[in-house]
Short mmCIF file of C-alpha atoms in Angstrom, two decimals:
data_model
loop_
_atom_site.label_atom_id
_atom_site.label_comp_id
_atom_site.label_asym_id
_atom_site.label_seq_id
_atom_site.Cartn_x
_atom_site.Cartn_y
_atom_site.Cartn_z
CA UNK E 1 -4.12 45.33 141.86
CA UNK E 2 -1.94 47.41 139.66
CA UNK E 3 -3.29 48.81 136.10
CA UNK E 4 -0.64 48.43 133.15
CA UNK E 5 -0.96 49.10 129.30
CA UNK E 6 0.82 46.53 127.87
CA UNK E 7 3.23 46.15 124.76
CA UNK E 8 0.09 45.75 122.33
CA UNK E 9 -1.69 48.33 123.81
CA UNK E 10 -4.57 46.70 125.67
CA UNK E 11 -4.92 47.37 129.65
CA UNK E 12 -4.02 44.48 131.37
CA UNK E 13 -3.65 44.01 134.72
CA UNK E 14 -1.70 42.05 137.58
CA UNK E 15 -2.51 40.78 141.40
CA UNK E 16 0.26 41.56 143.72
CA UNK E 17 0.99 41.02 147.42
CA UNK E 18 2.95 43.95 149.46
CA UNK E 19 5.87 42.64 150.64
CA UNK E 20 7.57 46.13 152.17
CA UNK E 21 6.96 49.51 152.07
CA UNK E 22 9.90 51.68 150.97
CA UNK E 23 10.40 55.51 151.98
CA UNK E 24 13.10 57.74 150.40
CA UNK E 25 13.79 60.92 150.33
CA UNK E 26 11.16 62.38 147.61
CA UNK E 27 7.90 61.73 148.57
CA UNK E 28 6.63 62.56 145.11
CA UNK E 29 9.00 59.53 144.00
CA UNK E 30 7.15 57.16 146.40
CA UNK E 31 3.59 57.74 145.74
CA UNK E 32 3.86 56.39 142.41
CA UNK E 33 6.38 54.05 142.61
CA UNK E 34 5.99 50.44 142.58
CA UNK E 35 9.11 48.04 142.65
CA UNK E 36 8.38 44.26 141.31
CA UNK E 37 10.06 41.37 139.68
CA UNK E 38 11.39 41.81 136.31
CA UNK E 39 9.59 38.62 134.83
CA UNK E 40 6.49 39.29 137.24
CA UNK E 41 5.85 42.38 135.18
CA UNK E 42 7.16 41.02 132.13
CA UNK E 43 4.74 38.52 131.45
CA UNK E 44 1.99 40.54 132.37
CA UNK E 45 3.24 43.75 129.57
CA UNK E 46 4.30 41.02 127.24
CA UNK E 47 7.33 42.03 127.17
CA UNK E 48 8.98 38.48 127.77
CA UNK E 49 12.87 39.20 127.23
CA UNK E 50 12.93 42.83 126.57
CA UNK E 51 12.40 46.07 128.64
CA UNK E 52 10.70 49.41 127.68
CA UNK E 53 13.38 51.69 129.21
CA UNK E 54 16.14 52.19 130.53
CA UNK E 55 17.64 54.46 132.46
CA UNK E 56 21.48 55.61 132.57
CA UNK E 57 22.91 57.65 135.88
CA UNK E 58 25.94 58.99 135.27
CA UNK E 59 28.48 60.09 137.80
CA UNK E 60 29.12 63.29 135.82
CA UNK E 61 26.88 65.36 134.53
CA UNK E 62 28.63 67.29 131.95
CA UNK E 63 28.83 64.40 130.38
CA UNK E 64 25.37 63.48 129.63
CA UNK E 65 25.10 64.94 126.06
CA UNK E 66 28.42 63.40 124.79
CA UNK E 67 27.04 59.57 126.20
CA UNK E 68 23.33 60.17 124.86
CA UNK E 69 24.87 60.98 120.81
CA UNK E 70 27.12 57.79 122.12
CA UNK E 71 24.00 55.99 122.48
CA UNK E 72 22.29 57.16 119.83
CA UNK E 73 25.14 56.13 117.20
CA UNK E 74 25.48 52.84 118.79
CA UNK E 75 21.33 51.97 119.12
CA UNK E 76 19.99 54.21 115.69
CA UNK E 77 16.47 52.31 116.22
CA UNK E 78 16.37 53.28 120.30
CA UNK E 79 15.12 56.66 121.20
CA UNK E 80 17.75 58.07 123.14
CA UNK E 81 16.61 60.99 125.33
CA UNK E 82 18.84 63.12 128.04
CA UNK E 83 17.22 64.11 131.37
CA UNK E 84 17.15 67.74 129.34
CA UNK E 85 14.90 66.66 126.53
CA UNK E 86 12.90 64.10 129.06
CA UNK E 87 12.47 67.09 131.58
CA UNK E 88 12.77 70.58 130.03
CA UNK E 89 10.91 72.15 133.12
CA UNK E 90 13.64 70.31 135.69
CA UNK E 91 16.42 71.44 133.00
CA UNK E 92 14.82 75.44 133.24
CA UNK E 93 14.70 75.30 136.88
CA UNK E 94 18.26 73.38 137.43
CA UNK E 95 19.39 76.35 134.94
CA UNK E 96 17.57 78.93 136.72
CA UNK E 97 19.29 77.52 139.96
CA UNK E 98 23.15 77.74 138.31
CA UNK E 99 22.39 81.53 137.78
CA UNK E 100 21.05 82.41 141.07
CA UNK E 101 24.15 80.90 142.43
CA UNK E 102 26.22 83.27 140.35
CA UNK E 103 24.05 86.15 141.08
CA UNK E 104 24.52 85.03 145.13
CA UNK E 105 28.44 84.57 144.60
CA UNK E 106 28.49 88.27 142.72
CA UNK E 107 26.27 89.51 146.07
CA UNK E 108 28.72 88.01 148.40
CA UNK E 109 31.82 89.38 146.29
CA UNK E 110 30.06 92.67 146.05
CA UNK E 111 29.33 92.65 150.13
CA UNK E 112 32.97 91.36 150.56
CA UNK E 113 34.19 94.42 148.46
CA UNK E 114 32.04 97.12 150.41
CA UNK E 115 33.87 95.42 153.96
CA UNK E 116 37.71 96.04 152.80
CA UNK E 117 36.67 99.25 151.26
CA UNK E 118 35.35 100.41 154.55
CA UNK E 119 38.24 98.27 156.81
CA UNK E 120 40.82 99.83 154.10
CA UNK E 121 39.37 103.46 154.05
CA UNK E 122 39.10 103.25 157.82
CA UNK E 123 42.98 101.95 158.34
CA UNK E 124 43.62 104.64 155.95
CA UNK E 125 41.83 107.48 157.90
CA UNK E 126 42.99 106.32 161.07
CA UNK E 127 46.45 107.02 160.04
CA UNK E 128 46.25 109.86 158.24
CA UNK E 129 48.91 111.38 160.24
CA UNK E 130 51.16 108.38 159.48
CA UNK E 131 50.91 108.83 156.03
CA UNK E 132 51.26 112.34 155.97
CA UNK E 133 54.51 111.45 158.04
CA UNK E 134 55.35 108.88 155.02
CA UNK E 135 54.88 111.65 151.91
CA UNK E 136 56.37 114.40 154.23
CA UNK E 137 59.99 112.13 154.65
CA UNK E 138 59.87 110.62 150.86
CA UNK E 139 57.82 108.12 150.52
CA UNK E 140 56.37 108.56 147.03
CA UNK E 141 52.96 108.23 145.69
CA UNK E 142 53.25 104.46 143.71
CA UNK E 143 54.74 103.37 147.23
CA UNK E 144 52.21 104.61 149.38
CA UNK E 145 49.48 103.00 146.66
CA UNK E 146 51.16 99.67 146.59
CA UNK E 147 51.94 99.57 150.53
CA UNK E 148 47.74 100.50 150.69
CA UNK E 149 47.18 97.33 148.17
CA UNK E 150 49.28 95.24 149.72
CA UNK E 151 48.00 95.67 152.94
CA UNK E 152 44.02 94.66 151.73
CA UNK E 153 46.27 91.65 149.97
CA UNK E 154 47.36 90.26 153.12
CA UNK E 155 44.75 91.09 155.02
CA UNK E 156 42.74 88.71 152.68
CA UNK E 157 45.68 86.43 152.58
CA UNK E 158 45.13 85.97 156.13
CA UNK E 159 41.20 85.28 155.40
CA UNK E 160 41.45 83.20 153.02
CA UNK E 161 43.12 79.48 154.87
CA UNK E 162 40.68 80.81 157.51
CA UNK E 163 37.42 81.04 154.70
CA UNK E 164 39.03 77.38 153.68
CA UNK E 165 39.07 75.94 156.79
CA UNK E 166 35.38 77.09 158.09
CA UNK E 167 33.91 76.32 154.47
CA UNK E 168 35.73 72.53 154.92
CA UNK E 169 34.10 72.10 157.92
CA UNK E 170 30.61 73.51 157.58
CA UNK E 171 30.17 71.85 154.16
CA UNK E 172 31.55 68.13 155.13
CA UNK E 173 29.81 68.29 158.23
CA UNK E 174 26.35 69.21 156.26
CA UNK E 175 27.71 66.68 153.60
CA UNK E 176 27.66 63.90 156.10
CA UNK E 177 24.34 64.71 157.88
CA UNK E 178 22.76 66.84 155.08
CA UNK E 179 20.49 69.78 155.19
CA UNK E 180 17.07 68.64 156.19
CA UNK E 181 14.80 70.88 153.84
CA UNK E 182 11.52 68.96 155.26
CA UNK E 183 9.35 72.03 155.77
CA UNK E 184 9.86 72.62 152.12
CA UNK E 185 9.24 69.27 151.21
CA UNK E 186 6.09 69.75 149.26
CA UNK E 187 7.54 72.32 146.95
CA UNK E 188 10.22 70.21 146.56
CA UNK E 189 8.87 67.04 145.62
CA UNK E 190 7.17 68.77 143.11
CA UNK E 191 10.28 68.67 140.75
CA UNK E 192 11.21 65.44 142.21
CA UNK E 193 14.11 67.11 144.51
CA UNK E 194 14.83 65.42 147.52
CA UNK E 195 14.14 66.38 151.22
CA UNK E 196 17.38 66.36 152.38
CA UNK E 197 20.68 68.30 150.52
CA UNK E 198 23.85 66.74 151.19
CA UNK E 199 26.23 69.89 149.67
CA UNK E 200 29.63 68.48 148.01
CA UNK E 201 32.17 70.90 147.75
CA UNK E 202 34.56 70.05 144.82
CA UNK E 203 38.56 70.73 145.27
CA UNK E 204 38.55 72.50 141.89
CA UNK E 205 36.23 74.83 142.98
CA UNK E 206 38.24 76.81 145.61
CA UNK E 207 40.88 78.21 143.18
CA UNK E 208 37.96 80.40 141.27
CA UNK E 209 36.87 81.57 144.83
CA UNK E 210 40.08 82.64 145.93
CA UNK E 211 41.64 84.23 142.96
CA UNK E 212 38.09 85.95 142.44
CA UNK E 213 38.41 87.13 146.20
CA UNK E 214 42.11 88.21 146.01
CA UNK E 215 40.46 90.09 142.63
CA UNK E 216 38.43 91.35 144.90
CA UNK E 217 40.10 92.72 147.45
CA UNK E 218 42.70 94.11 144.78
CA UNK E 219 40.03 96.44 143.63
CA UNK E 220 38.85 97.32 146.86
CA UNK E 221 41.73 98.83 148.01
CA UNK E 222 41.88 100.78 145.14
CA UNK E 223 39.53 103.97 146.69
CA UNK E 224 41.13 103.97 149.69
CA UNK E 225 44.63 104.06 148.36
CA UNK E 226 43.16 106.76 146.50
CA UNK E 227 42.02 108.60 149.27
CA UNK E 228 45.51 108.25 151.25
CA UNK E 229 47.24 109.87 147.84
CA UNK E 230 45.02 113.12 148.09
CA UNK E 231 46.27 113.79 151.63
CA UNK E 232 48.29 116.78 152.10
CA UNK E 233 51.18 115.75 154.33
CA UNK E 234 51.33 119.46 155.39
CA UNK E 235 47.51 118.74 157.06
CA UNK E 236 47.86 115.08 157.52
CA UNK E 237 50.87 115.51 159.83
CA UNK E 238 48.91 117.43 162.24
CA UNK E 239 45.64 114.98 162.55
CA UNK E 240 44.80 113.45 165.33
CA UNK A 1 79.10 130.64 153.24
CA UNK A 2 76.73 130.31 150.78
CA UNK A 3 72.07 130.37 151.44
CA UNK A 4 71.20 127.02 151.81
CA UNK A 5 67.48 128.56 151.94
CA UNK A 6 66.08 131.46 150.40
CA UNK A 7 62.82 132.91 150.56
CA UNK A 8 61.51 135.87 148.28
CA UNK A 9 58.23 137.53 149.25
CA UNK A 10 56.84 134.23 150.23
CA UNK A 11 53.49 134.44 151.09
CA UNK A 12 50.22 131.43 152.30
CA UNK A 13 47.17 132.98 152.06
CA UNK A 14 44.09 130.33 153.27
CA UNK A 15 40.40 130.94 152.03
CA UNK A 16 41.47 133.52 149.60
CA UNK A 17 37.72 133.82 148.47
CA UNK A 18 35.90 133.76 151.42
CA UNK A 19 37.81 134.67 154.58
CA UNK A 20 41.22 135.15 153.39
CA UNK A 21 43.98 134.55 156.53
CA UNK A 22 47.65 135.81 155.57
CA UNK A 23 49.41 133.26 157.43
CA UNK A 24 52.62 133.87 156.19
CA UNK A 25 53.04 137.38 154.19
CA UNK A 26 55.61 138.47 151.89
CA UNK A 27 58.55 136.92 153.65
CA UNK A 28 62.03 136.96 152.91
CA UNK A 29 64.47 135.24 155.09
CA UNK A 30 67.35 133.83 154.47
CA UNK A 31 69.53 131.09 155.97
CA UNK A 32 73.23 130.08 155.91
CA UNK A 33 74.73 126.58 155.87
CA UNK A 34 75.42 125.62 159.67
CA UNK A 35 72.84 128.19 160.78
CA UNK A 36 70.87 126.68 164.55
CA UNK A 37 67.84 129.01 163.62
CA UNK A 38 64.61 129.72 166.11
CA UNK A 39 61.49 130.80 164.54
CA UNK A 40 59.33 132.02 167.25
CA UNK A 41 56.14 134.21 167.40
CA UNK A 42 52.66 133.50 169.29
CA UNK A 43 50.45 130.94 168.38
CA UNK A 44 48.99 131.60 164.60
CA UNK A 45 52.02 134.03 163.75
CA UNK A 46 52.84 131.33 160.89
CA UNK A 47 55.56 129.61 162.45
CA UNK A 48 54.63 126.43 161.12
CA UNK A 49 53.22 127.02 157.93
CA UNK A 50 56.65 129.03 157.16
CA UNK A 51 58.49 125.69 157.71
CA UNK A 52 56.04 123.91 155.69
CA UNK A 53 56.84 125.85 152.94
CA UNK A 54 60.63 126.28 153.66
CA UNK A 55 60.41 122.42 153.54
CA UNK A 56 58.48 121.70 150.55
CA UNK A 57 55.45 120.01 152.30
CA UNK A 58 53.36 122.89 150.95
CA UNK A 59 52.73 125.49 148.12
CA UNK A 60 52.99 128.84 148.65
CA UNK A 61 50.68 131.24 147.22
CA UNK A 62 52.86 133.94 146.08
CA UNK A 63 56.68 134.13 146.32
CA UNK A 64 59.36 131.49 146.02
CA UNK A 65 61.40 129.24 148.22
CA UNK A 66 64.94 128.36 147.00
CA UNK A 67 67.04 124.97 148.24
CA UNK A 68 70.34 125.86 147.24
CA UNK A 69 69.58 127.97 144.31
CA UNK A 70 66.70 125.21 143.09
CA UNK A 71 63.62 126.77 143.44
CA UNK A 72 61.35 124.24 145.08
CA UNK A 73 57.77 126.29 144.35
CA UNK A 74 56.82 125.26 140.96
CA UNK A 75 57.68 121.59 141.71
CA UNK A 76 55.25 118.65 141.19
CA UNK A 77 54.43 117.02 143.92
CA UNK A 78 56.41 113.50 142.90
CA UNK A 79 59.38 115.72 142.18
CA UNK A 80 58.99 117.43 145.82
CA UNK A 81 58.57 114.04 147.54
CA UNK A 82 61.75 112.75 145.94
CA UNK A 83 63.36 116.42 146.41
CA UNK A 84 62.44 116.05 150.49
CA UNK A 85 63.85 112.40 150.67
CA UNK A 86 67.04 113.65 149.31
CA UNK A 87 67.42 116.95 151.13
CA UNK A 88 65.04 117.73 153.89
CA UNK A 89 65.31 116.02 157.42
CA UNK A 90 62.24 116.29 159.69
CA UNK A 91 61.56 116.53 163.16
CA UNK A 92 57.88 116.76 164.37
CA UNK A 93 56.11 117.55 167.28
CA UNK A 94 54.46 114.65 167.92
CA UNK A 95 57.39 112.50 167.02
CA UNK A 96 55.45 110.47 164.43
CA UNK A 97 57.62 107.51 164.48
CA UNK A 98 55.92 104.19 162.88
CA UNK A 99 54.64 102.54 166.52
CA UNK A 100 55.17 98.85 164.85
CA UNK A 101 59.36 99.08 163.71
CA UNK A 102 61.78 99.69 166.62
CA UNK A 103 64.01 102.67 166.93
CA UNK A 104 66.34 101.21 164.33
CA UNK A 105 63.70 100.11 161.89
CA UNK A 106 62.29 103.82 162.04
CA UNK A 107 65.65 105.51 161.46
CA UNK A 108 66.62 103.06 158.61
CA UNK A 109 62.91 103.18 156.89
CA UNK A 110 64.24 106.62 155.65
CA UNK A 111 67.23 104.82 154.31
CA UNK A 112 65.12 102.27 152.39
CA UNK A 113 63.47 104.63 150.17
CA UNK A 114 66.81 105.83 149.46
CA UNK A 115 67.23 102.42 148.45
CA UNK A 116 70.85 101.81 150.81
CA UNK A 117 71.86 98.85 150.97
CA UNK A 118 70.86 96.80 154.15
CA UNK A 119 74.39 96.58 155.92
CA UNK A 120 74.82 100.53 155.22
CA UNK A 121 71.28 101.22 156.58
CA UNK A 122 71.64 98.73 159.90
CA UNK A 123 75.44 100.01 160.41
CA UNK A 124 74.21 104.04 159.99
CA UNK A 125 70.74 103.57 161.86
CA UNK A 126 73.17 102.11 164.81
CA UNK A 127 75.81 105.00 164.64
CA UNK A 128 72.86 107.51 164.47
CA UNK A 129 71.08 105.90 167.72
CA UNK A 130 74.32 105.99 169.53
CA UNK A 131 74.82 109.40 169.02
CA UNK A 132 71.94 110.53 170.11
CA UNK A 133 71.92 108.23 173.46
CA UNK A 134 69.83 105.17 172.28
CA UNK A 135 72.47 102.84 171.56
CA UNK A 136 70.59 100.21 174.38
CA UNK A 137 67.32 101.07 172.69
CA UNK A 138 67.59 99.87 169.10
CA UNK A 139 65.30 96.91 169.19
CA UNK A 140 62.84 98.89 171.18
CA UNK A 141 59.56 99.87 169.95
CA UNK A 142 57.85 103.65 170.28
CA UNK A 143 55.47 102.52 172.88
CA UNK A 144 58.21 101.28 174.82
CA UNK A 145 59.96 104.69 174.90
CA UNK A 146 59.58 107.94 176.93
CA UNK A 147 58.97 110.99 174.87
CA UNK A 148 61.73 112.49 174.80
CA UNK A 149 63.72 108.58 173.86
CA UNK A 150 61.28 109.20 170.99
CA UNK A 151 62.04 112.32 170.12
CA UNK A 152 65.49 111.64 169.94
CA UNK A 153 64.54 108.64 167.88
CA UNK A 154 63.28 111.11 165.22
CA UNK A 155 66.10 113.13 165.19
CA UNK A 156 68.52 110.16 164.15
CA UNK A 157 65.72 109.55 161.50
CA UNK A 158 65.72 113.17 160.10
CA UNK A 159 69.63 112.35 160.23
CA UNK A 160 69.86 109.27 158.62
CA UNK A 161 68.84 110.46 155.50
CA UNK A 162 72.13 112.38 155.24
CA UNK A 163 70.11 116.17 154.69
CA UNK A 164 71.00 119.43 153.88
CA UNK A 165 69.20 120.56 156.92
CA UNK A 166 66.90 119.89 159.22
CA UNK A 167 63.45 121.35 160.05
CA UNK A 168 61.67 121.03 163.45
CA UNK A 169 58.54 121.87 164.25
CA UNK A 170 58.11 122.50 168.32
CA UNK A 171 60.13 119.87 168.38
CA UNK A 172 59.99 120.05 172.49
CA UNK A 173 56.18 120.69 173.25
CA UNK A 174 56.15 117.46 174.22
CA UNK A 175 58.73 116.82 176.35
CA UNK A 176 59.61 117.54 180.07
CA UNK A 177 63.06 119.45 181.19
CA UNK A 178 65.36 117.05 181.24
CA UNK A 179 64.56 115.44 177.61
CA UNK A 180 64.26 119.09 176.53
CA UNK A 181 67.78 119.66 177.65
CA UNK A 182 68.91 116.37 176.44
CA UNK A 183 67.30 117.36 172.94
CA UNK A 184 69.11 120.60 172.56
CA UNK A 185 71.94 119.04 173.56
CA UNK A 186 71.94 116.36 171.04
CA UNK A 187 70.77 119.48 168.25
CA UNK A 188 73.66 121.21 169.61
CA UNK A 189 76.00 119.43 169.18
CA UNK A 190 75.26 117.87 165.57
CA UNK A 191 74.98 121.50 164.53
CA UNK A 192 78.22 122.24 165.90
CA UNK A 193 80.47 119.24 165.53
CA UNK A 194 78.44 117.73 161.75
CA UNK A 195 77.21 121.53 160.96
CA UNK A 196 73.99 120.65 160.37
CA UNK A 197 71.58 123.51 159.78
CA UNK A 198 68.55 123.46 162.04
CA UNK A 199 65.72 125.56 161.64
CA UNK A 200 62.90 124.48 163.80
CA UNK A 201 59.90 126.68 165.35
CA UNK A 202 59.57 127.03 169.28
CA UNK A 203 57.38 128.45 171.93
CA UNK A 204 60.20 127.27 174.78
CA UNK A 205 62.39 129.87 176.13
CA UNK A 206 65.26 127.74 176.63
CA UNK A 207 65.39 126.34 173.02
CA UNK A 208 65.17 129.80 171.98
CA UNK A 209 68.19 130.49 174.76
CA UNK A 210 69.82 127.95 172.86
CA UNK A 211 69.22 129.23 169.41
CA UNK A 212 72.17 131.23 167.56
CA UNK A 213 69.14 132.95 165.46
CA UNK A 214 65.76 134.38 166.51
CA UNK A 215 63.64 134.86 164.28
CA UNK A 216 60.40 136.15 165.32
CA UNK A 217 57.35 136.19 163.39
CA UNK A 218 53.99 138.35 164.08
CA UNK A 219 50.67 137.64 161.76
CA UNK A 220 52.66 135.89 159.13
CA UNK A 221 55.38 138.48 158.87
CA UNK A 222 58.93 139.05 160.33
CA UNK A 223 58.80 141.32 163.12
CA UNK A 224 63.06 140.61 163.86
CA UNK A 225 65.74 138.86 163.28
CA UNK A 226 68.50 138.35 165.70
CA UNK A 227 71.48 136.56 165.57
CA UNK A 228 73.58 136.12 168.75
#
């Protein structure tokens, strides 16, 4: 028996026989979801010919605000509401989510930055007398800067294809089996998420990550270059 | 002929405030174009540090240094660099080649900075190599060279740079008798055939036998100078 209030208000109710039990990946979705003919229900709400809502997925997301003023110009007497407005808790959490991300990206920049410094400042000190050798036969300051730089630059050049290729293959094979989050399913289900992730990693997205590494290592070699500039070629000759 | 270096009551004091050491003390020495100069003196007499000032790698703390007639002492340290590169060939004990280039590479980095053109730099790093015996070991690296191949390597590199002179530093504490000899002879010769002034600081009694000029230092100061 399923419980309805229908399009007058009054509680009405229908007889139905299970034909199937469904599973997907929210839990939360399934316990109180019941699929059944259109007209089944329709008679039963007294809503022969109409429907009380319905709802519009969109492939992209950004778009959402631009379709639901679409909407709303084109159906004045409908209310037209965005997941946002439907779900401000979802929309504070999905929001809260974006910035964590950026706080983890700034994290993994930041770690990135404190590996060249010390693989840069490392190089650097390992060939002190090497340098010293440089300044001592007239290779000026700028030079010995930009060949430090330039070093850190390829030596991320030669990370990056290798940070493409890893990332391609991690994420599309997680993309194709997904990321079974089951032992957090509870939580989860709570704002409707699913139990399984499947990650998509957009093409547009790698040219941020690399030019904000390559910005990255940039500054990183910065100290170390530094460093090489303040030896005394006099001293540095003679290191070990 | 004329000084190509002059030094006037050059002195290098370390820890002046604490512990001060006088390792070189109110020197004056002169040196003539053509000059194949010994410094010599036990370990700590200042040998070293006297080159490093004669060759602008460090500042004194009294006195001057003058490079034909410039004086070198109150010069920044972008102006020395460039000053060096122009003027100032250097041999070092420890060779100090760049182990990644080949011979060549190493004596023709010096012409880079100079900015010479790449034909000028491959034809000179070539002539340079063969004259010092390494004309079948141009494409080879440091690692693949004996010392003394190496230390010959750094010789056409303090060369290629076309200096006024040339400074070594025990340029042969490295090396067994035979490269030894072969190193003098190659010095030798360049000083007598290209007059190239050497100056360069030794502990070996046959590079001093060699040497046209002794000059021998005791706790920073000369104790005599001989010239043969």
């Amino acid at each position: 028996m399923l419980t309805f209030q229908s399009k007058t208000g009054d509680l009405t109710a229908g007889s139905f026989r299970i034909a199937g039990i469904f599973r997907s990946r929210n839990s939360s979705f399934d316990q109180v979801t019941v699929f059944t003919r259109f007209d089944d229900l329709a008679a039963i709400l007294g809503t022969t010919g109409g429907m009380h809502e319905i709802a519009v997925v969109l492939k992209e997301g950004q778009k959402t605000n631009a379709v639901a003023a679409g909407l709303k110009k084109q159906y004045p007497s409908l209310l037209v509401q965005t997941w946002t407005e439907l779900s401000p808790q979802m929309a504070l959490l999905s929001g809260i989510m974006d910035q964590m991300m950026y706080i983890i990206i700034g994290i993994i920049l930041l770690a990135l930055m404190f590996g060249i410094i010390n693989t840069m400042l490392m190089a650097v000190l390992e060939r002190q007398r090497e340098f010293g050798m440089l300044m001592a036969i007239g290779m000026n300051k700028p030079r010995v800067f930009a060949m430090i730089v330039l070093e850190s630059v390829m030596l991320t050049c030669a990370g990056i294809p290798a940070g493409i290729l890893f990332t391609s293959l991690t994420v599309g094979s997680l993309a194709k089996h997904g990321i079974d989050l089951s032992s957090f399913s509870k939580a989860l289900s709570q704002y409707g998420f699913s139990n399984i992730i499947y990650p998509v990693l957009k093409q547009s997205m790698f040219m941020p990550v690399i030019l904000m590494t390559a910005l990255t290592a940039i500054l990183s070699a910065i100290y170390p270059a530094i460093k090489a500039l303040r030896f005394k070629p006099a001293e540095a000759i003679h290191k070990i | 002929m004329g000084n190509i270096i002059e030094s006037h009551h050059l002195s290098k004091t370390y820890n002046p405030d604490t512990i001060p050491v006088h390792a070189v003390n109110n020197v004056d020495l002169a040196v003539e174009e053509g000059e194949f100069t010994a410094l010599v003196g036990p370990s700590g007499s200042g040998k070293t540090t006297l080159l490093n000032l004669i060759g602008g790698l460090d500042y004194p703390t009294g006195g001057e240094v003058k490079i034909e007639g410039v004086d070198i002492t109150n010069m920044s340290e972008n102006k020395l660099i460039d000053f060096r590169l122009k003027n100032i060939g250097f041999v070092f004990q420890a060779y100090n080649l760049i182990p990644v280039l080949t011979a060549s590479e190493n004596v023709e980095f010096v012409m880079l900075l100079q900015k010479t053109s790449k034909n000028e730099r491959e034809k000179r790093a070539v002539e340079l190599l063969t004259e010092v015996g390494l004309k079948d070991k141009l494409n080879k690296r440091p690692s693949e060279l004996s010392g003394g191949q190496q230390q010959r390597v750094a010789v056409a590199r303090a060369l290629a740079s076309k200096p006024r002179f040339i400074l070594a530093d025990e340029p042969t504490a490295n090396l067994d008798s035979v490269s030894t000899e072969n190193l003098l002879e190659i010095m030798a010769k360049l000083n007598k055939e290209d007059n190239m002034t050497f100056i360069f600081s030794t502990h070996d009694q046959r590079v001093i036998d060699k040497a046209r000029r002794v000059v021998t230092l005791v706790d920073g100061k000369i104790v005599s100078d001989t010239k043969k």
